[in-house]
Coordinates of C-alpha atoms and ligand atoms in Angstrom, one line a residue:
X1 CA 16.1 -1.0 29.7
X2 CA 15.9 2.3 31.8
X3 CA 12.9 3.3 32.8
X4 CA 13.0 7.2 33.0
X5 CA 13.9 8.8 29.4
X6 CA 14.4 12.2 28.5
X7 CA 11.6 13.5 26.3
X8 CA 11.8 12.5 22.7
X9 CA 14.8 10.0 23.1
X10 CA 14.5 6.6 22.1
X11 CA 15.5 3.9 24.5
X12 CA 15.4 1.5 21.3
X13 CA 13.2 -0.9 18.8
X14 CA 10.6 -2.5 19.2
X15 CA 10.1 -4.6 16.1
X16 CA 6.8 -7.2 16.4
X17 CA 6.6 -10.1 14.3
X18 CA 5.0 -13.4 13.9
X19 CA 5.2 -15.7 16.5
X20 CA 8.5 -18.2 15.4
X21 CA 10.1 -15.5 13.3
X22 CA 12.3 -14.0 16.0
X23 CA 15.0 -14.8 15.3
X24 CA 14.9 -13.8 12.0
X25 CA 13.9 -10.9 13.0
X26 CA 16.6 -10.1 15.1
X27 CA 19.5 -11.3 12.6
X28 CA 17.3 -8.3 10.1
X29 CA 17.4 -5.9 12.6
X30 CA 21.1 -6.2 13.9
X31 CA 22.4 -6.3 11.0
X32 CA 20.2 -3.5 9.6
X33 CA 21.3 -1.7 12.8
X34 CA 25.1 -2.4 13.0
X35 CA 25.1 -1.1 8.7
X36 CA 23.2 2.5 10.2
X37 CA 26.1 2.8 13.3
X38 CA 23.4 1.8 15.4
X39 CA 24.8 -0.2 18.5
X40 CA 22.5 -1.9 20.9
X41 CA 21.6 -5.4 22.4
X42 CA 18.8 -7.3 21.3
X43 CA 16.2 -8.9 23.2
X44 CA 14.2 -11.7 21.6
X45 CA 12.0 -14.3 23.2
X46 CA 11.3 -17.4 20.8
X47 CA 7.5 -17.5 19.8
X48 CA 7.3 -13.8 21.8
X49 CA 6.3 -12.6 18.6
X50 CA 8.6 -9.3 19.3
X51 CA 11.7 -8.4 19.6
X52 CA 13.7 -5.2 21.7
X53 CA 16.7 -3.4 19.9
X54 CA 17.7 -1.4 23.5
X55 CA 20.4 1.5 21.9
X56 CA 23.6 1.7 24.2
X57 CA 22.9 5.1 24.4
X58 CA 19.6 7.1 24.3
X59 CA 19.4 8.5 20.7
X60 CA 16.7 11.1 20.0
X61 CA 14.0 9.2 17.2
X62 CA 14.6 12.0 14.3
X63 CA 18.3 11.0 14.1
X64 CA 17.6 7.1 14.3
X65 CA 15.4 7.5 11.4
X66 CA 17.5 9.2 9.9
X67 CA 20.1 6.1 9.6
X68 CA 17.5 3.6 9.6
X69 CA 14.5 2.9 7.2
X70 CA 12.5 0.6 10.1
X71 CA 10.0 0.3 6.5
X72 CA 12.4 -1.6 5.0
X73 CA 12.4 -4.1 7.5
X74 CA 11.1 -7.6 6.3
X75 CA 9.9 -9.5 9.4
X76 CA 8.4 -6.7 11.3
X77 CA 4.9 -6.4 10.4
X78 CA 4.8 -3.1 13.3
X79 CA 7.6 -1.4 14.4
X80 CA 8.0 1.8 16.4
X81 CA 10.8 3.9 18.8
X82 CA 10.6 3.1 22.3
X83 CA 10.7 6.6 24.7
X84 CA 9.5 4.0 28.0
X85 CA 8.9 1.0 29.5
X86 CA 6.6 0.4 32.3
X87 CA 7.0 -2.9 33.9
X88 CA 4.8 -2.6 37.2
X89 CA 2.0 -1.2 36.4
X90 CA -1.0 -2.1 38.9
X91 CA -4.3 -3.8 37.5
X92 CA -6.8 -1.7 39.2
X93 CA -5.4 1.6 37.3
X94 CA -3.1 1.3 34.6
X95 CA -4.4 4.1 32.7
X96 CA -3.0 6.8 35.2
X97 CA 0.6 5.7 34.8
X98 CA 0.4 5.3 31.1
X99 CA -1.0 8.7 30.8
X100 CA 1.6 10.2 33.1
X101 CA 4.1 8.4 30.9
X102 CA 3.0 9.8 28.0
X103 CA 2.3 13.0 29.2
X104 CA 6.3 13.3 30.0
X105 CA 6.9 12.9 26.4
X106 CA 5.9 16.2 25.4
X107 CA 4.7 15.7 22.1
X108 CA 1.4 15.2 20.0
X109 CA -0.3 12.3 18.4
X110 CA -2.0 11.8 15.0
X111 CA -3.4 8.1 16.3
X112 CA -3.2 5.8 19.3
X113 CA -1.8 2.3 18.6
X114 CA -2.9 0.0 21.4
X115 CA -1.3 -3.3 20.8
X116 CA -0.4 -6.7 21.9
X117 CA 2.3 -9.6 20.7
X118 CA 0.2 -11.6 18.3
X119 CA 0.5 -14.6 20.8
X120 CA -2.3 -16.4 22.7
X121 CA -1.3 -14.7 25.6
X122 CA -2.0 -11.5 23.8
X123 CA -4.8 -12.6 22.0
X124 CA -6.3 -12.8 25.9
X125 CA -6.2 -9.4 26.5
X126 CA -8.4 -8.3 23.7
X127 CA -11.3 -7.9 25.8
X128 CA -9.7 -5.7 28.0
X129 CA -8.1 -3.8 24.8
X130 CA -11.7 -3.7 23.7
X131 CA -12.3 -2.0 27.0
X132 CA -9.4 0.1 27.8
X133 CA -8.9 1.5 24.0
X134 CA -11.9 3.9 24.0
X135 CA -10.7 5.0 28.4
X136 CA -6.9 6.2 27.4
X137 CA -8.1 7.5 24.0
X138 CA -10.9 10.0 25.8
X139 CA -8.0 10.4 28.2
X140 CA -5.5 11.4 25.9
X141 CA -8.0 13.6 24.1
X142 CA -8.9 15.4 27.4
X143 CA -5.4 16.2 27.8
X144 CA -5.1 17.3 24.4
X145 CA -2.6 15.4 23.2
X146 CA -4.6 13.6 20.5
X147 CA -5.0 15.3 17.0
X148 CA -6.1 13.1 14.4
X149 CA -6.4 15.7 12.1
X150 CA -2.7 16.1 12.0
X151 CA -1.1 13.3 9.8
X152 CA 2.5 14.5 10.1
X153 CA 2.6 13.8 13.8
X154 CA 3.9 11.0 15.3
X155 CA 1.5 8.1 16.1
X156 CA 1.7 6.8 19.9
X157 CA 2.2 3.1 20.5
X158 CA 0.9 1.4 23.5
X159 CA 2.2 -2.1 23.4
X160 CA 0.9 -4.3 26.2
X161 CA 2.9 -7.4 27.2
X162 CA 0.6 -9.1 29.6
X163 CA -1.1 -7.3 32.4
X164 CA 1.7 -5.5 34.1
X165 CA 4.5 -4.7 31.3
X166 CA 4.0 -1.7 28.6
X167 CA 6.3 -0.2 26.0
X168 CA 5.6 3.3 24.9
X169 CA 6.8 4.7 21.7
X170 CA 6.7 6.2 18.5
X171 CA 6.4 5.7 14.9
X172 CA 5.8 8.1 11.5
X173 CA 3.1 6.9 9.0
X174 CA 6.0 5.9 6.6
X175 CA 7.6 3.9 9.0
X176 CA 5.4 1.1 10.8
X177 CA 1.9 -0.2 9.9
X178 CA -1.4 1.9 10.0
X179 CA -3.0 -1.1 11.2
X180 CA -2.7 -1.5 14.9
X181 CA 0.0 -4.9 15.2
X182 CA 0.7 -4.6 11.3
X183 CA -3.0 -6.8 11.3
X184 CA -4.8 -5.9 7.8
X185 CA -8.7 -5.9 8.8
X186 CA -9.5 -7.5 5.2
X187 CA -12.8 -9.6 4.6
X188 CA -12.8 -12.6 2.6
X189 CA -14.6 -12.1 -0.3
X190 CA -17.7 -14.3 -0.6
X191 CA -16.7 -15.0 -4.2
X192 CA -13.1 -15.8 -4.1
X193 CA -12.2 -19.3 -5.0
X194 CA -9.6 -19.5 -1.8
X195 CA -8.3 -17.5 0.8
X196 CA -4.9 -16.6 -0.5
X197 CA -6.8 -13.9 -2.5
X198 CA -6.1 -12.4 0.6
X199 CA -2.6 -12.3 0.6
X200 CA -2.7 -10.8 -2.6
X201 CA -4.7 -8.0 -1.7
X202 CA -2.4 -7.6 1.4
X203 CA 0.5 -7.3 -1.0
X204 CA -1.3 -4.7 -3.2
X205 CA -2.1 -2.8 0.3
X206 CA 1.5 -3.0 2.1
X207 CA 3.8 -2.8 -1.1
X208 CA 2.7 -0.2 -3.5
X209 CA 1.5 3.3 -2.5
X210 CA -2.1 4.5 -3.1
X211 CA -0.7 6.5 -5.8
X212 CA 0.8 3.1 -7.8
X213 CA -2.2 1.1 -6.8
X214 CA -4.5 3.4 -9.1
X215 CA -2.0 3.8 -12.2
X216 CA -1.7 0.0 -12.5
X217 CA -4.3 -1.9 -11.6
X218 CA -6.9 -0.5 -13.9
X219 CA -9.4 -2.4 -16.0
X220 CA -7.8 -3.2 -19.1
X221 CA -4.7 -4.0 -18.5
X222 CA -3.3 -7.2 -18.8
X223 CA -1.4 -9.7 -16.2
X224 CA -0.3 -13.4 -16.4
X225 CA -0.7 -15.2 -13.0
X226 CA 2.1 -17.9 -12.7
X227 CA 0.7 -20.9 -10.3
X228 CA -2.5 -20.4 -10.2
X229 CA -5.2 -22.9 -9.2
X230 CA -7.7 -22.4 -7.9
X231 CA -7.3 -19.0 -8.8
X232 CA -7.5 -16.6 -5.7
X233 CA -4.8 -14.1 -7.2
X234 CA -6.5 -14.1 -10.7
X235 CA -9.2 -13.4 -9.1
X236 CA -8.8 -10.5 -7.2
X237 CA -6.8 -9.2 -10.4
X238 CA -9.7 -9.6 -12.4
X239 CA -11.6 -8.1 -9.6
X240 CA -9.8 -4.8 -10.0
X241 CA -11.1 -5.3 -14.1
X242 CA -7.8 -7.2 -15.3
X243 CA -7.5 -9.9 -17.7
X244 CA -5.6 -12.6 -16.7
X245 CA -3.9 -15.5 -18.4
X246 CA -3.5 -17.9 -15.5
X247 CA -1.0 -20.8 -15.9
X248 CA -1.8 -23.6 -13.4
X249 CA -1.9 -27.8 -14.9
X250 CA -4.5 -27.8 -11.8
X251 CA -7.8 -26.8 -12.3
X252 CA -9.4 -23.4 -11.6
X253 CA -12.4 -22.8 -9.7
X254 CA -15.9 -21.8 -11.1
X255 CA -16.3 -18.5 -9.2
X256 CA -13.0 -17.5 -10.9
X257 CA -13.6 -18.6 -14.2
X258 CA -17.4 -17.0 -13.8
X259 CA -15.4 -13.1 -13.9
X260 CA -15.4 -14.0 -18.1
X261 CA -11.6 -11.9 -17.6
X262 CA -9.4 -15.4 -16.7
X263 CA -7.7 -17.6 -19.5
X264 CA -6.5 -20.8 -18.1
X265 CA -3.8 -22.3 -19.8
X266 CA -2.3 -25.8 -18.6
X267 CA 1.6 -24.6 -18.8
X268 CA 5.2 -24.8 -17.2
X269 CA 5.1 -21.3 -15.3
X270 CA 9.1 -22.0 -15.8
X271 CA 8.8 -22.0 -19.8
X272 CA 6.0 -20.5 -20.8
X273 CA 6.1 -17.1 -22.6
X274 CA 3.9 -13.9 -23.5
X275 CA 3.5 -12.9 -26.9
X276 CA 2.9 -9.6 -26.1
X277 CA 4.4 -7.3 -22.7
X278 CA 2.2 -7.3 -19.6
X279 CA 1.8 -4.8 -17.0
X280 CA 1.8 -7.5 -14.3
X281 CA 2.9 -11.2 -13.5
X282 CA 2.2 -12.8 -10.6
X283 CA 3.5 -16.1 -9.3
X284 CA 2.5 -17.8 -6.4
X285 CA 4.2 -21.5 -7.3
X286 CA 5.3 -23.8 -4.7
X287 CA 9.2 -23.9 -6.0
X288 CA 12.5 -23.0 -4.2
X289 CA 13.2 -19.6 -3.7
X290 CA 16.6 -19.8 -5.7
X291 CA 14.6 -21.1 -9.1
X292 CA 11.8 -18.2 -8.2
X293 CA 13.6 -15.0 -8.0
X294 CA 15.7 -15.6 -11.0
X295 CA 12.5 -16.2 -13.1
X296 CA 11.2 -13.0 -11.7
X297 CA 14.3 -10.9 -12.4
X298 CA 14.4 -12.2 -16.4
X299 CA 10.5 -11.2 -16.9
X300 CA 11.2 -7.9 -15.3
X301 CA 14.8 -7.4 -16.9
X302 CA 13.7 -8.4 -20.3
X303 CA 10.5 -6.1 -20.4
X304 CA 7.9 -9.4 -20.6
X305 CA 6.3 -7.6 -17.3
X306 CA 6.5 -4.1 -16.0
X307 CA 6.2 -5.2 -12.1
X308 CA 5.8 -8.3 -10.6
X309 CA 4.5 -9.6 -7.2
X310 CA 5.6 -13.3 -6.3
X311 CA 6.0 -15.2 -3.1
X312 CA 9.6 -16.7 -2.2
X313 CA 8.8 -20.1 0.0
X314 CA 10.9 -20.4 3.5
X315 CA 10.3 -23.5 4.5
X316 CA 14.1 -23.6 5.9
X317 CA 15.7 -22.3 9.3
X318 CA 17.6 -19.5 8.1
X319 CA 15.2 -17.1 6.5
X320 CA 16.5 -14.3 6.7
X321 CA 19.8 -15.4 4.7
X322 CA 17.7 -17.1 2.1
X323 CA 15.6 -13.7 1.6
X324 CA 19.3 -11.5 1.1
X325 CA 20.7 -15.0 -1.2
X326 CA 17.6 -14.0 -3.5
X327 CA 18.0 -10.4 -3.7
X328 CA 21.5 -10.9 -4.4
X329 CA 20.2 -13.4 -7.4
X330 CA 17.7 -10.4 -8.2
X331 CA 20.6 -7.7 -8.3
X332 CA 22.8 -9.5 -9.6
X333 CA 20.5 -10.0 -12.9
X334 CA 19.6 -6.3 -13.0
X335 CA 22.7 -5.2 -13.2
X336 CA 24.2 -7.3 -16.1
X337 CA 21.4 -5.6 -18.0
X338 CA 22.5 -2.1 -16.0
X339 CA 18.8 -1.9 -15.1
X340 CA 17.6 0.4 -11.8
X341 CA 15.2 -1.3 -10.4
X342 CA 12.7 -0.6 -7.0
X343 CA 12.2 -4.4 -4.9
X344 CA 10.2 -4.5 -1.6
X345 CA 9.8 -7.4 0.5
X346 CA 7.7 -7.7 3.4
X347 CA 6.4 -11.0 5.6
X348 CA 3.1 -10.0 5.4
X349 CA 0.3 -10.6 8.0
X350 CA -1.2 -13.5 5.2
X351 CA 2.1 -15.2 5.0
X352 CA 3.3 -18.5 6.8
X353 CA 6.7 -19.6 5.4
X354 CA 6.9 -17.3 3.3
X355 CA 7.6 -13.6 2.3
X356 CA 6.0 -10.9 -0.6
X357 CA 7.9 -9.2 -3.0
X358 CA 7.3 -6.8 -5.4
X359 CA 9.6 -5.4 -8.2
X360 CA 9.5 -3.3 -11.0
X361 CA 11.6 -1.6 -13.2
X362 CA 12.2 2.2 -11.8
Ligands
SAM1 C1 0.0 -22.1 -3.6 S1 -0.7 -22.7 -5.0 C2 -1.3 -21.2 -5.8 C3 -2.5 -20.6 -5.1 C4 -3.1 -19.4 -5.9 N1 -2.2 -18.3 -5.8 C5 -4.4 -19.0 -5.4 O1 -4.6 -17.8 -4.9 O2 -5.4 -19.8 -5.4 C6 0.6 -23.1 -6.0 C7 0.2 -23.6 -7.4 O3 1.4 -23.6 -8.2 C8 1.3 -24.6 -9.2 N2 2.6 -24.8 -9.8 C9 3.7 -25.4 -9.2 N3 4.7 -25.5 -10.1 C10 4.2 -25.0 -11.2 C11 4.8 -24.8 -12.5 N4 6.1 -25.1 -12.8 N5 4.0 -24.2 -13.5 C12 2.7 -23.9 -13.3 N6 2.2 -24.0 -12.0 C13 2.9 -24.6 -11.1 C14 0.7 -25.7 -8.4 O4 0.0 -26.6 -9.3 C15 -0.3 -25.0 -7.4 O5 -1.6 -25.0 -7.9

C-alpha cells in the first residue's frame, strides 16, 4: 500500500474481525467488493484478526460508500476507509507522525477511534493505548481538528498493529461501530441466570436502531424464547418488562423465574405453536443452521411473530457460504408468500461460531 495519499482518497478497507474469522471475512468483503465494481487485493493474515481491501486505484471515501454498505458486512465488527499507512513509526514519538498524518487529511472529526487487532498481541498494547489515547486526543484538539459536537463528521481511526505499524482512516456513524474495535462495553448483570444474556443485549444494541428498540421492547408485550435454559434471553426480555413463554425440556434458573414475567414450558421449539401472535421470538437452540432459518422465516412469514432474533450455529469451515445458503432459505420463503421483508446479520462481539440475525416483516 502507498504510503502518501491525496487528501480524502481512500487507499482501501480495513475490515477487523475476530481472530480465526479471516478468511471469512475476506471471501464477505471480495465478493461484496467485486458486486460494488470495486477492484482491489486483499490482505489477510490467519488469526490477524483484520483484514486489508488495498483499491487498485485511490478512490475518494464518498464515492466508495456510495457502492458499498461496509454496515452490511457480517464478519467485521469495525470497519473504516484507509487515507494512510504508517509503517515506521519510531517509539520514542509516534504521536508527531500520526498527527502530521492526519493533519494532511484536511478534514474534521466527530470522535477518535484508537484501536488494536483483538489479538494478544494487541491486547499488550492496552497500556500504552491507556496512555497515548488521552496525548493524541489533547493533540488533535489543540489543532482543532476534533469536534465532538458534530455527529455528521467523519470519525478518525487510529488502528495500531504493534509498535511501529498504523493505519489511518475514516468511517460515518452508520457505517462501522461506535464502540472503539466494534467491543460492546456491557456489564454482566448480577441477576442474569448466564452470560449469553449478553449476547442478546448485544443483538438488541447492533441490530435495531434506537428508534426500534423503544417501539418494541416495551412492557407488555409478549415474546416466546425458543431454546431457552437457563434463561439468559428470557431474561433480559423480561428485563425490558416482557412476558415470556420460554420453551426449553432443560431447566430454567431461579433468578429467571424470580422476574414473575417467564412461563416455562417443556416443548419441541420445532413444533410448538402460539395461540395468539407475538411481537417477538427468539431462539437460541443448538440445531443446524439449515433447520433454523427455515423455522424463522415460517414464524415471520405466517404472522406467529412480528420480528425475530435467532442465532445460526457455524461450527463448519465455510461460514460465510453457510450464512448466504440461509438467507437464500430465508428469501426464498418470503417470497412464495410475496412478503418484503428487512434481515440483518452480524458476528457480534458475544458470538463464537456463530452469527445474530434479526428479521422482521417491513
Ligand atoms: C445455547 S442454549 C440456550 C441458552 C439461552 N439462550 C440462555 O441465554 O441461557 C441452547 C438450548 O436449546 C435447547 N434446545 C435444543 N433443541 C431444542 C428443541 N428442539 N426445542 C427446545 N429447546 C431446544 C437446549 O436444551 C439448550 O438448553
Amino acid at each position: 500500500m502507498p504510503t502518501a495519499p491525496q487528501p480524502c482518497e481512500s487507499l482501501g478497507l480495513l475490515v477487523q474481525c475476530r481472530p480465526g474469522f479471516e478468511a471469512d471475512a475476506s471471501l464477505e468483503l471480495q465478493t461484496s467488493a467485486s458486486a460494488a465494481r470495486l477492484e482491489g487485493k486483499i490482505e489477510a493474515r490467519a488469526q490477524s484478526g483484520f483484514i486489508v481491501l488495498t483499491h487498485d486505484k485511490p478512490t475518494p471515501h464518498d464515492d466508495v460508500r456510495r457502492r458499498l454498505d461496509l454496515s452490511r458486512l457480517i464478519f467485521a465488527r469495525q470497519s473504516f476507509h484507509v487515507l494512510a499507512m504508517l509503517d515506521a513509526l519510531p517509539e520514542r514519538d509516534r504521536l508527531t507522525p500520526l498527527l502530521k498524518a492526519i493533519e494532511s487529511f484536511g478534514s474534521r472529526f466527530s470522535a477518535l477511534l484508537l484501536e488494536t487487532p483483538d489479538t494478544n498481541d494487541g491486547k499488550e498494547q492496552s497500556g500504552f493505548l491507556k496512555r497515548f489515547a488521552p496525548l493524541l486526543e489533547a493533540a488533535l484538539t489543540k489543532a482543532a481538528l476534533l469536534r465532538p459536537d458534530s455527529p455528521h463528521l467523519p470519525r478518525l481511526h487510529v488502528f495500531l498493529v504493534g509498535t511501529q505499524c498504523a493505519y489511518l482512516g475514516v468511517s460515518v456513524a452508520s457505517e462501522g461501530s461506535s464502540w472503539p474495535m466494534g467491543i460492546p462495553r456491557l456489564r454482566m448483570p448480577k441477576d442474569a441466570p448466564s452470560r449469553s444474556t449478553l449476547k442478546l443485549a448485544e443483538a438488541i444494541l447492533t441490530l435495531l436502531s434506537a428508534d426500534e428498540q423503544k417501539a418494541t421492547l416495551r412492557p407488555g408485550l409478549q415474546a416466546v424464547d425458543l431454546g431457552a435454559a437457563p434463561g439468559g434471553w428470557s431474561w433480559q426480555l423480561a428485563s425490558r418488562g416482557l412476558r415470556v413463554t420460554a420453551l426449553d425440556n432443560g431447566p430454567l434458573a431461579p433468578s429467571a423465574m424470580a422476574t414473575g414475567l417467564i412461563e416455562h414450558l417443556r416443548a419441541d421449539g420445532f413444533t410448538w405453536r402460539p395461540k395468539k401472535p407475538v411481537e417477538w421470538m427468539v431462539c437460541d437452540m443448538v440445531e443446524q443452521p439449515s433447520r433454523i432459518a427455515p423455522l424463522m422465516a415460517e414464524w415471520v412469514a405466517t404472522g406467529r411473530c412480528r420480528r425475530s432474533i435467532f442465532n445460526l450455529k457455524l461450527p463448519m469451515k465455510r461460514r460465510y457460504e453457510e450464512v448466504e445458503r440461509c438467507r437464500a432459505l430465508i428469501d426464498q420463503r418470503m417470497r412464495t408468500g410475496n412478503i418484503k421483508y428487512t434481515l440483518r446479520i452480524k458476528h457480534l462481539y458475544h458470538d463464537r461460531e456463530e452469527v445474530t440475525c434479526y428479521l422482521t416483516r417491513r
